[in-house]
Coordinates of N, CA and C and ligand atoms in Angstrom, one line a residue:
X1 N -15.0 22.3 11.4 CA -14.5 22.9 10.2 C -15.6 22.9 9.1
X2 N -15.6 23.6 8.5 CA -16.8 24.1 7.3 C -16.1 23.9 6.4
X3 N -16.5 23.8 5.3 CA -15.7 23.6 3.8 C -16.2 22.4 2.4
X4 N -15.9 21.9 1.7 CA -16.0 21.0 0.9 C -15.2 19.7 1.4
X5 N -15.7 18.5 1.5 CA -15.1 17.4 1.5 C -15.4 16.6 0.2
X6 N -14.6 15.5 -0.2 CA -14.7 14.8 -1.9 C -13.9 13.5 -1.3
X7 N -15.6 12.6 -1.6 CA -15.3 11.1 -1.6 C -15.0 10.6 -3.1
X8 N -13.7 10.2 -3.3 CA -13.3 9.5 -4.4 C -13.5 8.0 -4.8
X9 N -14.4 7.6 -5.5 CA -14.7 5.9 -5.5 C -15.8 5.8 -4.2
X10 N -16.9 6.5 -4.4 CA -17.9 6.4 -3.6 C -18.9 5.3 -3.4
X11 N -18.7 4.5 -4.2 CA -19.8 3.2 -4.4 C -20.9 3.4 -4.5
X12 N -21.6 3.1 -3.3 CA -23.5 3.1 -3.5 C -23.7 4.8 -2.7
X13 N -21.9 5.8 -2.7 CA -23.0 7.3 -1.8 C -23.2 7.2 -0.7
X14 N -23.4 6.0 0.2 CA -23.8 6.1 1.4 C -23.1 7.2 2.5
X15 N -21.3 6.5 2.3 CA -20.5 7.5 3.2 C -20.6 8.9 3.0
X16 N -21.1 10.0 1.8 CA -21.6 10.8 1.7 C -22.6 11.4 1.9
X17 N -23.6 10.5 2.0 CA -25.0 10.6 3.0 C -24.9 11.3 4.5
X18 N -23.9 10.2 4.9 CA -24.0 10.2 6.3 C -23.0 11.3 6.7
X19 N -22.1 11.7 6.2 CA -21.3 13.1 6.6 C -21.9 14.1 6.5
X20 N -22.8 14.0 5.3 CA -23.5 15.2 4.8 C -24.3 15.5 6.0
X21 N -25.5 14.5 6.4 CA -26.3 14.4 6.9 C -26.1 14.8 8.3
X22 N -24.8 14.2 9.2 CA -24.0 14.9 10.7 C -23.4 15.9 10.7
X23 N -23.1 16.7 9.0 CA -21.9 17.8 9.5 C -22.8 19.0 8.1
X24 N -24.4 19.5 8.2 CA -24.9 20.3 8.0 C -23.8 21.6 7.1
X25 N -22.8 21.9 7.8 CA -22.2 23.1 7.5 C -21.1 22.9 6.4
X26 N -21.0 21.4 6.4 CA -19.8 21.2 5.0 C -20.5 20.9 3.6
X27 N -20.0 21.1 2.7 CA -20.3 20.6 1.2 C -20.1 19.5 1.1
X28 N -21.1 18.3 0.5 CA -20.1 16.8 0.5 C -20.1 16.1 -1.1
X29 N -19.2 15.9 -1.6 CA -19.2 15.7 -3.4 C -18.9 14.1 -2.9
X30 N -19.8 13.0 -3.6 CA -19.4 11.3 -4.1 C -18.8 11.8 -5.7
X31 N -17.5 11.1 -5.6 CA -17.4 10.8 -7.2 C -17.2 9.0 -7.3
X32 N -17.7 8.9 -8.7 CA -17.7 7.7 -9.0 C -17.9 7.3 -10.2
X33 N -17.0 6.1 -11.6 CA -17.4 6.6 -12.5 C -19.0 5.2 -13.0
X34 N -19.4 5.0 -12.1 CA -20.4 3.8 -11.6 C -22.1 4.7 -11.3
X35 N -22.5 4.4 -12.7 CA -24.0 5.4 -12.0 C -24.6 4.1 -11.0
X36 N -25.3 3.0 -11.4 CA -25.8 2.1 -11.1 C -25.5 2.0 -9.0
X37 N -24.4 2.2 -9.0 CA -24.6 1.9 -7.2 C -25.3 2.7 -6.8
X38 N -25.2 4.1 -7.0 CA -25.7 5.2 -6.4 C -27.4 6.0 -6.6
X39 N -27.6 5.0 -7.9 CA -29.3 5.3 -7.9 C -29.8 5.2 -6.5
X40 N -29.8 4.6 -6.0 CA -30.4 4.5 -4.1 C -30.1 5.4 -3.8
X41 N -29.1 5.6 -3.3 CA -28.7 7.1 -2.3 C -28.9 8.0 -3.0
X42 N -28.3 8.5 -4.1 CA -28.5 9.5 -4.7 C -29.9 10.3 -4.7
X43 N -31.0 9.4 -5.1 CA -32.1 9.5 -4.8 C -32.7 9.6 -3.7
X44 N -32.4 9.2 -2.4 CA -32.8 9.7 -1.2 C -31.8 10.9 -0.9
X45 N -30.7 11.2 -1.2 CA -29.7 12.3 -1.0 C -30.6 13.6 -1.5
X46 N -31.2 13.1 -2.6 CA -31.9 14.6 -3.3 C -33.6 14.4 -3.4
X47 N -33.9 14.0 -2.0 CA -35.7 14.0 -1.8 C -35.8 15.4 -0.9
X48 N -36.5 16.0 -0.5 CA -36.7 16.9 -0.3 C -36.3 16.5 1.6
X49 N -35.7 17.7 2.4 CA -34.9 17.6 3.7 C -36.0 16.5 5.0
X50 N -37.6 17.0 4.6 CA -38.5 16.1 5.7 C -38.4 14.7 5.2
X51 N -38.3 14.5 3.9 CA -38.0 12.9 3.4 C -37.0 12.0 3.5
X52 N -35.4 12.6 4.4 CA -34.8 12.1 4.2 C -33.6 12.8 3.6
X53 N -34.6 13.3 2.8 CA -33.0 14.4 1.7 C -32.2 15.0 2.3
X54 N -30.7 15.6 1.8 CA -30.1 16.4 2.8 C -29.2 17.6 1.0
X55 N -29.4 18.7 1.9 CA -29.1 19.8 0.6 C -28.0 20.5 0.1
X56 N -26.9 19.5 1.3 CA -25.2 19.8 0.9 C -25.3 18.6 0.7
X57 N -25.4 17.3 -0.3 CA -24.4 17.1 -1.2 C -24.5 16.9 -2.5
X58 N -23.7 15.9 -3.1 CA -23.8 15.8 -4.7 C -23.3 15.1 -5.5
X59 N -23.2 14.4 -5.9 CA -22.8 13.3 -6.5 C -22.3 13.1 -8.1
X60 N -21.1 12.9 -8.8 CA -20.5 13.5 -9.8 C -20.0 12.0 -10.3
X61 N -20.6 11.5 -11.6 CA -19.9 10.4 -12.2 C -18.4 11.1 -13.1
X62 N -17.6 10.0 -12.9 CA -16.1 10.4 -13.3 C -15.4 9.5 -12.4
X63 N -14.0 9.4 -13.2 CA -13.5 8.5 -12.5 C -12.2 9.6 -12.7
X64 N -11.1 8.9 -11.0 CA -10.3 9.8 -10.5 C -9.3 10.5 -11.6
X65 N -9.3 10.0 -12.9 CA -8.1 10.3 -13.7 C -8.8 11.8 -14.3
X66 N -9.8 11.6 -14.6 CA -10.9 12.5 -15.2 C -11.4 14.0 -14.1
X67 N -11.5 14.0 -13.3 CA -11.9 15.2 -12.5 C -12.6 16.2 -12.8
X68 N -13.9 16.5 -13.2 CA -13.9 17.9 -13.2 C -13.4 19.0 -13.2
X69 N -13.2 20.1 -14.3 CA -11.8 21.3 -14.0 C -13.2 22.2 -12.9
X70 N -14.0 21.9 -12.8 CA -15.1 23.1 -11.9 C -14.7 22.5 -10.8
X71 N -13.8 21.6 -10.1 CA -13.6 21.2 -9.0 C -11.9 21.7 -8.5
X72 N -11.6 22.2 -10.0 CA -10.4 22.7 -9.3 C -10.5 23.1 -7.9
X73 N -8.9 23.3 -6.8 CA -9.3 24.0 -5.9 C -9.9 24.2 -4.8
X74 N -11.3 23.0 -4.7 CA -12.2 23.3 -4.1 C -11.9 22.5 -2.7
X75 N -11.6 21.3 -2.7 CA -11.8 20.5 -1.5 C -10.7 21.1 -0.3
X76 N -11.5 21.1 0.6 CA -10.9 20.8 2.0 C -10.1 19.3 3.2
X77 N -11.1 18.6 2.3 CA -10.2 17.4 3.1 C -11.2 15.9 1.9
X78 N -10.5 15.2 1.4 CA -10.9 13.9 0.3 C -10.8 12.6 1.1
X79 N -11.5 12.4 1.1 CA -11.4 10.8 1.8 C -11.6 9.7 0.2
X80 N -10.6 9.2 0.4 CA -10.9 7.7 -0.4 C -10.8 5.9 0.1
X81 N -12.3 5.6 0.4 CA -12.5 4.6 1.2 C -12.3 3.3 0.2
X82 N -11.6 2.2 0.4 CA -11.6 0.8 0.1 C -11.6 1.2 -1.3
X83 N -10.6 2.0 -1.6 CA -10.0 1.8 -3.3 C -9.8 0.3 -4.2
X84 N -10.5 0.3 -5.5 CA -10.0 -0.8 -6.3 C -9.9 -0.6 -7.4
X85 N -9.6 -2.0 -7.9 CA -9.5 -1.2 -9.8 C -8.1 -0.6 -9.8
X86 N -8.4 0.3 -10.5 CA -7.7 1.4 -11.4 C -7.4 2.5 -9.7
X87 N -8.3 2.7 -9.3 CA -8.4 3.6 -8.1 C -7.0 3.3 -7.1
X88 N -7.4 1.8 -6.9 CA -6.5 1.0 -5.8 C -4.5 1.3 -6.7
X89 N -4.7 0.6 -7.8 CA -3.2 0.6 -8.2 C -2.9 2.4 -8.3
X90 N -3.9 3.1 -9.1 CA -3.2 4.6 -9.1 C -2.5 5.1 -7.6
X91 N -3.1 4.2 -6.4 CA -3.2 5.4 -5.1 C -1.6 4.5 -4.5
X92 N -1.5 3.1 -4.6 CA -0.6 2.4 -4.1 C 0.6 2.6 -4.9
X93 N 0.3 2.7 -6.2 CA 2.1 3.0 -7.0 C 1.7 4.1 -7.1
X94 N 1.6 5.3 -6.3 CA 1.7 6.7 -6.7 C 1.5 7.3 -8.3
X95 N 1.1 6.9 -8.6 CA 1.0 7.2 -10.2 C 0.5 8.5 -10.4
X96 N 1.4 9.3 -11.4 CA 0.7 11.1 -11.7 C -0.6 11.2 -11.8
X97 N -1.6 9.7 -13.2 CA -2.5 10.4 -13.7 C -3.7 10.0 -12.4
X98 N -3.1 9.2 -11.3 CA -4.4 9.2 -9.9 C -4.3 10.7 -9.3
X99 N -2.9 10.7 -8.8 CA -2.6 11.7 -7.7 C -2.6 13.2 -8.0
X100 N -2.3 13.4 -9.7 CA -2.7 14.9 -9.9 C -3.9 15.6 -10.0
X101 N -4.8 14.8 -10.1 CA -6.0 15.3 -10.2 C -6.8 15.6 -9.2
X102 N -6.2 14.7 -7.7 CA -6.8 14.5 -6.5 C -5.9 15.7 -6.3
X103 N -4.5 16.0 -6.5 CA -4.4 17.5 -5.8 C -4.4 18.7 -6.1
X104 N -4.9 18.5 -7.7 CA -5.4 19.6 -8.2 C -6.9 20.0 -7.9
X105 N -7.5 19.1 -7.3 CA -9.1 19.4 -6.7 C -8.7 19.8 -5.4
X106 N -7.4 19.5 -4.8 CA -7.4 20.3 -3.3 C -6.9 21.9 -3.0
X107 N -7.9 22.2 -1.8 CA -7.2 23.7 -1.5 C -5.5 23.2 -0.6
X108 N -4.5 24.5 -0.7 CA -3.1 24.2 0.1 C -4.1 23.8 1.3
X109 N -3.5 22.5 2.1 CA -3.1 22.4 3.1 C -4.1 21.4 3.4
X110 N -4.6 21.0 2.8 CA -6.0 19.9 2.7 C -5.4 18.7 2.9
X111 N -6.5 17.8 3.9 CA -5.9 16.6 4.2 C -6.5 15.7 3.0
X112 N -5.9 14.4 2.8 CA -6.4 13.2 1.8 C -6.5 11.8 3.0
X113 N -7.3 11.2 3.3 CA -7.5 10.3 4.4 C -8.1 9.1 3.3
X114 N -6.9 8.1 3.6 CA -7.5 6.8 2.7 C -7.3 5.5 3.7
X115 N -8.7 5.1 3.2 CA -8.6 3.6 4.2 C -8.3 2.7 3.1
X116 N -7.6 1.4 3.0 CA -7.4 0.7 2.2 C -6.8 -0.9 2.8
X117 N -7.0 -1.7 1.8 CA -6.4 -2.7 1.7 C -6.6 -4.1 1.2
X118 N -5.6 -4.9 0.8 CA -6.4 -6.6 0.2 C -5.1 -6.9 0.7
X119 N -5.7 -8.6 0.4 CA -5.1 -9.8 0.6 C -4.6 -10.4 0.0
X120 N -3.0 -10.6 0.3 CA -2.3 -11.2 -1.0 C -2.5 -12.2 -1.1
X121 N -3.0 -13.5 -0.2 CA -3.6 -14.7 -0.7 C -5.1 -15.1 -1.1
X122 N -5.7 -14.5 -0.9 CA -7.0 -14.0 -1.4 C -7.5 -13.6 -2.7
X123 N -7.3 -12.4 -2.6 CA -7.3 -11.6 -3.4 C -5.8 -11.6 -5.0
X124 N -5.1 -12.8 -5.1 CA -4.0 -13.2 -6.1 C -4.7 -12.7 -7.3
X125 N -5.5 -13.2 -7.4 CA -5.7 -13.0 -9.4 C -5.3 -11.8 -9.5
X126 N -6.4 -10.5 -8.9 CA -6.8 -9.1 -9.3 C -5.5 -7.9 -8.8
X127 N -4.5 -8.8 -7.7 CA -2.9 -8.4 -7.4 C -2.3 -8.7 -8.6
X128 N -2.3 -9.5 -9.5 CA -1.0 -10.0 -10.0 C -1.7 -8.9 -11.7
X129 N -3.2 -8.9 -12.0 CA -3.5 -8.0 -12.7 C -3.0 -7.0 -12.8
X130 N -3.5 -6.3 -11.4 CA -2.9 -4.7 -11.3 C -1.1 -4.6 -10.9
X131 N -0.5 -5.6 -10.6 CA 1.1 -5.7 -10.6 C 1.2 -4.7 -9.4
X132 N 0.3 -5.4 -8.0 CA 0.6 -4.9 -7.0 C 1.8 -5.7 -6.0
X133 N 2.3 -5.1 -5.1 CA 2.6 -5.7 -4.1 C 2.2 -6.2 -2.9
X134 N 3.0 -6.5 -2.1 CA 2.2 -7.1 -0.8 C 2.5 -5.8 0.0
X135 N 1.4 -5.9 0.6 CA 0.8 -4.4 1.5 C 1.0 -4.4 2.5
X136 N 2.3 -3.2 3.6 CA 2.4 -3.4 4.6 C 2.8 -2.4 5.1
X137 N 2.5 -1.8 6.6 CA 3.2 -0.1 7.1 C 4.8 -0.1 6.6
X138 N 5.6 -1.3 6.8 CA 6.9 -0.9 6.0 C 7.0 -0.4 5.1
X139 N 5.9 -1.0 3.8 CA 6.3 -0.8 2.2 C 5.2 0.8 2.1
X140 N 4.0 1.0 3.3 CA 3.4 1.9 3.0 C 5.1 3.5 3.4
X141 N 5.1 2.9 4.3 CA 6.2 3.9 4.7 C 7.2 4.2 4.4
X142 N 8.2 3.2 3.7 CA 9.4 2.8 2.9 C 9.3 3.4 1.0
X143 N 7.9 2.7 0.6 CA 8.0 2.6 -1.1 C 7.1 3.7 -1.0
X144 N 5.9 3.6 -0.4 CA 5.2 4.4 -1.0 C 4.9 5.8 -0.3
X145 N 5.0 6.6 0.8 CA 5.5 7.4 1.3 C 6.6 8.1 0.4
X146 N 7.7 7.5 0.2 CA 8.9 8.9 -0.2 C 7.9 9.3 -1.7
X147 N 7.3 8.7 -2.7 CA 7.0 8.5 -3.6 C 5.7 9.8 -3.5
X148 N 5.3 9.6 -2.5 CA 4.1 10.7 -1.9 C 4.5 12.2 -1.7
X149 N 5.5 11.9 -0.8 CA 6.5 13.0 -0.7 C 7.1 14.0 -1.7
X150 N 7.3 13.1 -2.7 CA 8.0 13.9 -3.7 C 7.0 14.5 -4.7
X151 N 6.0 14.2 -4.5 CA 4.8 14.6 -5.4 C 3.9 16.3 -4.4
X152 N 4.6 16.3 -3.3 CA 3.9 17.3 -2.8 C 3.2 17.5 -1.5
X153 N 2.8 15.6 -1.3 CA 1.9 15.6 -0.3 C 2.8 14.7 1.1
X154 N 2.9 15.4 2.0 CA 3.0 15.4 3.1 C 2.6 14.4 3.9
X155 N 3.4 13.1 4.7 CA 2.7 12.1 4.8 C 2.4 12.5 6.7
X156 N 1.2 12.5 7.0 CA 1.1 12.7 8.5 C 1.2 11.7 9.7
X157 N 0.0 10.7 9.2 CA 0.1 9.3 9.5 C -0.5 8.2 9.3
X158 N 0.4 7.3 9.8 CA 0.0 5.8 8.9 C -0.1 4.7 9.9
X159 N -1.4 4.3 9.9 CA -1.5 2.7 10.7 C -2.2 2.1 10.5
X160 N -2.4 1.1 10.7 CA -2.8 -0.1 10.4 C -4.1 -0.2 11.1
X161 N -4.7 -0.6 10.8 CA -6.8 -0.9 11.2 C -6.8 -2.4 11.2
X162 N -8.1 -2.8 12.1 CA -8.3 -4.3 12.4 C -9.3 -4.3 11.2
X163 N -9.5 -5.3 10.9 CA -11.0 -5.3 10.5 C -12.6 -5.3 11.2
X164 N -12.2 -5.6 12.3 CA -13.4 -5.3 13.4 C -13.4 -3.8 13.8
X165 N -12.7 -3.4 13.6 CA -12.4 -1.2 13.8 C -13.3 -0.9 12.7
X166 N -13.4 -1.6 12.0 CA -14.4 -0.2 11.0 C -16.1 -1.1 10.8
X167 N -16.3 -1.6 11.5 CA -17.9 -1.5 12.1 C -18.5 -0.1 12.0
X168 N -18.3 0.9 12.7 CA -18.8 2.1 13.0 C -18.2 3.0 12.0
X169 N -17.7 2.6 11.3 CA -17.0 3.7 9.9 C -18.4 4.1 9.0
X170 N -18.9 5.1 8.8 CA -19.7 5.1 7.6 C -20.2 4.6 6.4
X171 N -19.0 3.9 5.8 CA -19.0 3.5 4.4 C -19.6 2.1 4.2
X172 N -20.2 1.6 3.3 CA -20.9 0.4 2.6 C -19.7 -0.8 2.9
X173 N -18.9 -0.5 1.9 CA -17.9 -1.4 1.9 C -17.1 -1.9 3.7
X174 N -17.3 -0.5 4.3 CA -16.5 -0.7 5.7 C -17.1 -1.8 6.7
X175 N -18.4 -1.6 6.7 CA -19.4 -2.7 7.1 C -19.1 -4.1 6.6
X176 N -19.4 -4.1 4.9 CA -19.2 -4.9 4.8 C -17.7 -6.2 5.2
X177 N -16.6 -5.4 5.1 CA -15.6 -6.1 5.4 C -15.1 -6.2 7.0
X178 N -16.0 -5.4 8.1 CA -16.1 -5.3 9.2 C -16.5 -7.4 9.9
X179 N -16.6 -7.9 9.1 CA -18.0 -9.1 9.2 C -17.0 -9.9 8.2
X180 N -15.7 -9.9 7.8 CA -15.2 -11.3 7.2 C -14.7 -11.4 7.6
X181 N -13.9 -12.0 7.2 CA -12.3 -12.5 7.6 C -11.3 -11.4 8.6
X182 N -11.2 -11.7 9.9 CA -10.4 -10.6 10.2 C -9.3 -9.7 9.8
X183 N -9.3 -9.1 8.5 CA -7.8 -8.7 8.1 C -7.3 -7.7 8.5
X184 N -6.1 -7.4 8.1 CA -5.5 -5.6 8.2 C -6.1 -4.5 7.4
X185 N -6.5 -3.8 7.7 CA -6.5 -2.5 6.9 C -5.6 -1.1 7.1
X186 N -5.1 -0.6 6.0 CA -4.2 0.5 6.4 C -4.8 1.8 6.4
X187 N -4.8 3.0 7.8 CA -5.2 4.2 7.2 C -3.7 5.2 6.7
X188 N -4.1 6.1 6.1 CA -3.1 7.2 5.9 C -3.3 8.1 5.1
X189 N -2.8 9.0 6.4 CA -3.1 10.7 5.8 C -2.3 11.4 5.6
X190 N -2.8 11.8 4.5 CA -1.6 12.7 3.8 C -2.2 14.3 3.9
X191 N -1.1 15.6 3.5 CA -1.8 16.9 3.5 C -1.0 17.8 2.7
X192 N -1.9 18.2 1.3 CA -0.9 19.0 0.4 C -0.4 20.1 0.9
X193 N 0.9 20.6 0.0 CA 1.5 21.7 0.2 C 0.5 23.3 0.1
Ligands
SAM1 C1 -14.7 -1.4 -3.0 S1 -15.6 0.0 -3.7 C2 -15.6 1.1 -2.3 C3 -16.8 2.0 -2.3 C4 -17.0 3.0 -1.2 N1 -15.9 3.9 -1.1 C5 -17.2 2.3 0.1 O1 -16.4 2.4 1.0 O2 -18.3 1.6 0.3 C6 -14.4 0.7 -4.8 C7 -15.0 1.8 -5.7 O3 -13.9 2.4 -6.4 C8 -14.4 2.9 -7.6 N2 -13.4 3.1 -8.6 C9 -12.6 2.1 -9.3 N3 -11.8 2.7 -10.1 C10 -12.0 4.0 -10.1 C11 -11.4 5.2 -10.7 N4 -10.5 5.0 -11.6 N5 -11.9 6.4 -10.3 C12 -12.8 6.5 -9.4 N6 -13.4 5.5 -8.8 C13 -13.0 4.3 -9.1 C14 -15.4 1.8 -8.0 O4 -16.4 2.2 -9.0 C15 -16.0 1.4 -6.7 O5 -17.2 2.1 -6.4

């Protein structure tokens, strides 16, 4: 498939590197409202093609509430990898001012593919911050699914990830959490109207 894809919460760029870099024929946009991770990649993203460089992608500071109106429209399929912050609670309580913007940047019929997850005993402080709950295919499927639904997006499917599964995933963070603590991670894809 050829088209635009849009990493939301991109971190250091890498996972946009490397799509860009295997799938030649797509467009690849990192957003992020963080310049500092992405000076690295960024900078090898835009060296010239024998250096390393690769000349579909591009990198956009902004954070998800914010969007570019030049991005209306455009995406074909958004991945948002190991959401946190503001990112993580907008995408888990379905909240308008995360999810309008992410579907106002999609063309009809575009998938949204998010890998996610924390630890409720772990991770307590930055849960009880954001006034999350405990994260599970029930509550993804029960609370936050109809919630999805009603907003437009189409829930396809949902399962659960080891944390030894995303070794071979692209992303910075995926690696990283590939190598702690065994936990769960949830995927789930959604596809607008
Ligand atoms: C755990 S990192 C994951 C980075 C990357 N996706 C990866 O897999 O390596 C979470 C990212 O979400 C970004 N983020 C947090 N709040 C955001 C928001 N409101 N809009 C866009 N990105 C946000 C952070 O800046 C950070 O880079």
């Amino acid at each position: 498939m050829s088209g635009v894809i849009v990493d939301i919460g991109t971190g250091d760029g890498e996972f946009v590197y490397s799509v860009a870099k295997e799938y030649p024929d797509r467009f690849v946009i990192g957003i992020d409202p963080h310049h500092k991770g992405l000076e690295k990649t960024s900078a090898r993203t835009y060296r010239k093609p024998a250096k390393g460089g690769v000349g579909n992608a591009l990198y956009v500071l902004s954070n998800v509430e914010s969007l570019p109106e030049e991005m209306n429209g455009i995406a074909n399929q958004v991945f948002i990898n190991f959401p946190w912050a503001g990112l993580l609670k907008g995408i888990v309580l379905a909240e308008d001012a995360t999810w309008n913007p992410i579907k106002r940047i999609c063309k009809k019929g575009a998938f949204v593919d998010i890998l996610f997850g924390y630890d409720q005993d772990y991770e307590e402080n930055e849960l009880e911050r954001l006034n999350l709950p405990a994260l599970s295919t029930s509550y993804i499927k029960n609370v936050m699914s109809p919630k999805l639904e009603e907003q437009g997006l189409k829930v396809v499917e949902i399962r659960s990830v080891a944390g030894k599964e995303l070794r071979d995933y692209p992303s910075s963070w995926a690696k990283k959490l590939s190598f702690g603590r065994n936990r769960e991670y949830y995927y789930l894809r959604l596809q607008t109207e």
